[in-house]
XYZ file of C-alpha atoms in Angstrom:
142
model
C 13.125 -7.805 -13.936
C 11.801 -8.695 -17.390
C 11.540 -5.986 -20.047
C 8.063 -4.650 -20.954
C 7.875 -6.597 -24.203
C 8.785 -9.814 -22.404
C 6.229 -9.167 -19.643
C 3.450 -8.644 -22.153
C 4.347 -11.814 -24.056
C 4.716 -13.856 -20.841
C 1.161 -12.843 -19.925
C -0.264 -13.696 -23.350
C -0.645 -10.105 -24.572
C 0.330 -8.707 -27.944
C 3.091 -6.136 -27.803
C 1.798 -2.723 -28.887
C 3.148 0.772 -28.403
C 0.234 1.869 -26.191
C 0.616 -1.222 -23.968
C 4.357 -0.668 -23.644
C 3.871 3.012 -22.824
C 1.190 2.399 -20.184
C 3.131 -0.462 -18.604
C 6.223 1.752 -18.436
C 4.208 4.608 -16.894
C 2.734 2.302 -14.247
C 6.112 0.807 -13.345
C 7.392 4.314 -12.576
C 5.186 4.086 -9.481
C 2.223 5.851 -8.010
C -1.521 5.410 -8.071
C -2.572 7.102 -11.290
C -5.992 7.839 -12.717
C -6.779 7.352 -16.407
C -6.288 11.023 -17.280
C -2.828 11.115 -15.687
C -1.860 7.957 -17.557
C -3.285 9.310 -20.837
C -1.381 12.601 -20.481
C 1.902 10.797 -19.876
C 1.213 8.339 -22.714
C 0.553 11.195 -25.159
C 3.998 12.630 -24.387
C 5.511 9.289 -25.417
C 3.199 8.395 -28.303
C 2.041 11.790 -29.610
C -1.505 10.558 -30.113
C -3.530 8.002 -28.198
C -7.203 8.139 -27.309
C -8.509 7.963 -23.772
C -10.572 4.931 -24.828
C -7.371 3.192 -25.951
C -5.886 3.849 -22.503
C -8.973 2.318 -20.854
C -8.640 -0.709 -23.163
C -4.934 -1.116 -22.341
C -5.561 -0.781 -18.598
C -8.313 -3.391 -18.813
C -6.018 -5.814 -20.636
C -3.128 -5.210 -18.222
C -5.431 -5.644 -15.200
C -6.946 -8.879 -16.530
C -3.441 -10.204 -17.247
C -2.277 -9.408 -13.708
C 0.184 -6.690 -14.762
C -1.796 -3.806 -13.251
C -4.100 -3.382 -10.296
C -7.193 -1.202 -10.278
C -8.243 0.412 -7.024
C -11.323 2.513 -6.406
C -11.195 4.575 -3.219
C -14.666 5.786 -2.210
C -15.427 9.175 -3.738
C -12.498 9.006 -6.167
C -11.950 7.909 -9.739
C -10.333 4.537 -10.367
C -6.563 4.477 -9.926
C -4.057 2.032 -11.349
C -0.710 0.736 -10.150
C 1.869 -1.840 -11.231
C 2.413 -3.323 -7.761
C 0.504 -6.591 -8.046
C 0.453 -10.031 -6.478
C 1.664 -9.137 -2.988
C -1.700 -8.455 -1.298
C -0.702 -4.988 -0.084
C -3.257 -2.437 1.057
C -3.664 1.334 0.748
C -3.989 4.396 2.923
C -5.913 7.349 1.482
C -5.816 10.962 2.652
C -9.291 12.371 3.278
C -7.971 15.861 2.577
C -6.119 15.678 -0.745
C -6.730 12.101 -1.947
C -3.067 11.052 -1.831
C -2.684 7.267 -1.806
C 0.180 5.298 -0.292
C 0.902 1.572 -0.154
C 0.713 -0.306 3.145
C 2.190 -3.786 3.390
C -0.106 -6.631 4.414
C -1.554 -6.146 7.890
C -0.595 -9.655 9.022
C 1.960 -10.806 6.488
C 0.271 -13.653 4.672
C -2.755 -13.903 2.458
C -5.585 -13.145 2.985
C -4.335 -11.013 5.938
C -7.715 -10.903 7.641
C -10.249 -13.571 8.509
C -13.956 -12.660 8.478
C -16.341 -13.975 11.109
C -17.887 -16.175 8.401
C -16.730 -17.040 4.901
C -20.223 -18.009 3.629
C -18.579 -20.992 1.935
C -16.109 -18.880 -0.055
C -12.500 -19.986 -0.369
C -10.708 -16.790 0.668
C -7.497 -15.728 -1.052
C -7.308 -11.967 -0.551
C -8.502 -9.123 1.644
C -8.662 -5.596 0.286
C -8.210 -3.010 3.006
C -8.284 0.766 2.664
C -7.113 2.853 5.587
C -8.269 6.492 5.728
C -6.732 9.499 7.439
C -4.853 12.758 6.831
C -1.438 12.855 5.157
C 1.323 14.921 6.811
C 0.726 17.926 4.502
C -3.018 17.974 5.232
C -2.363 17.517 8.971
C -0.128 20.598 8.866
C -2.752 22.619 6.955
C -5.401 21.493 9.436
C -3.185 22.448 12.419
C -2.317 25.836 10.841
C -6.013 26.616 10.323
C -6.897 25.715 13.925
């Protein structure tokens, strides 16, 4: 896998410390909101503004190095897993997000009843439910 500096250059982005830090944070995994990313970046960089983190995330998303997801009722989350058309499952209890591989296996995974003339290349699916920890809490309360 290419190093962060190489990835940025390959995607036409200047190499900066904030971009390297955010890219590194995202490649550690998870579905992180801006505040979580900013907190982790400040540990690495000492000082970086939240606006700078938004700017970096925008650049990484536009370049195809990060993916932004927006579960209903939640702040935007970012991840480094891009280009494979995977989906997500979100816990209604605690908001935990997990990746789910494509429902069918090839893009766009689902076919709508009509495309309205669009050339389809992706389907974004969000599954909702309760994670194991919230199921246990729910069962314990019942």
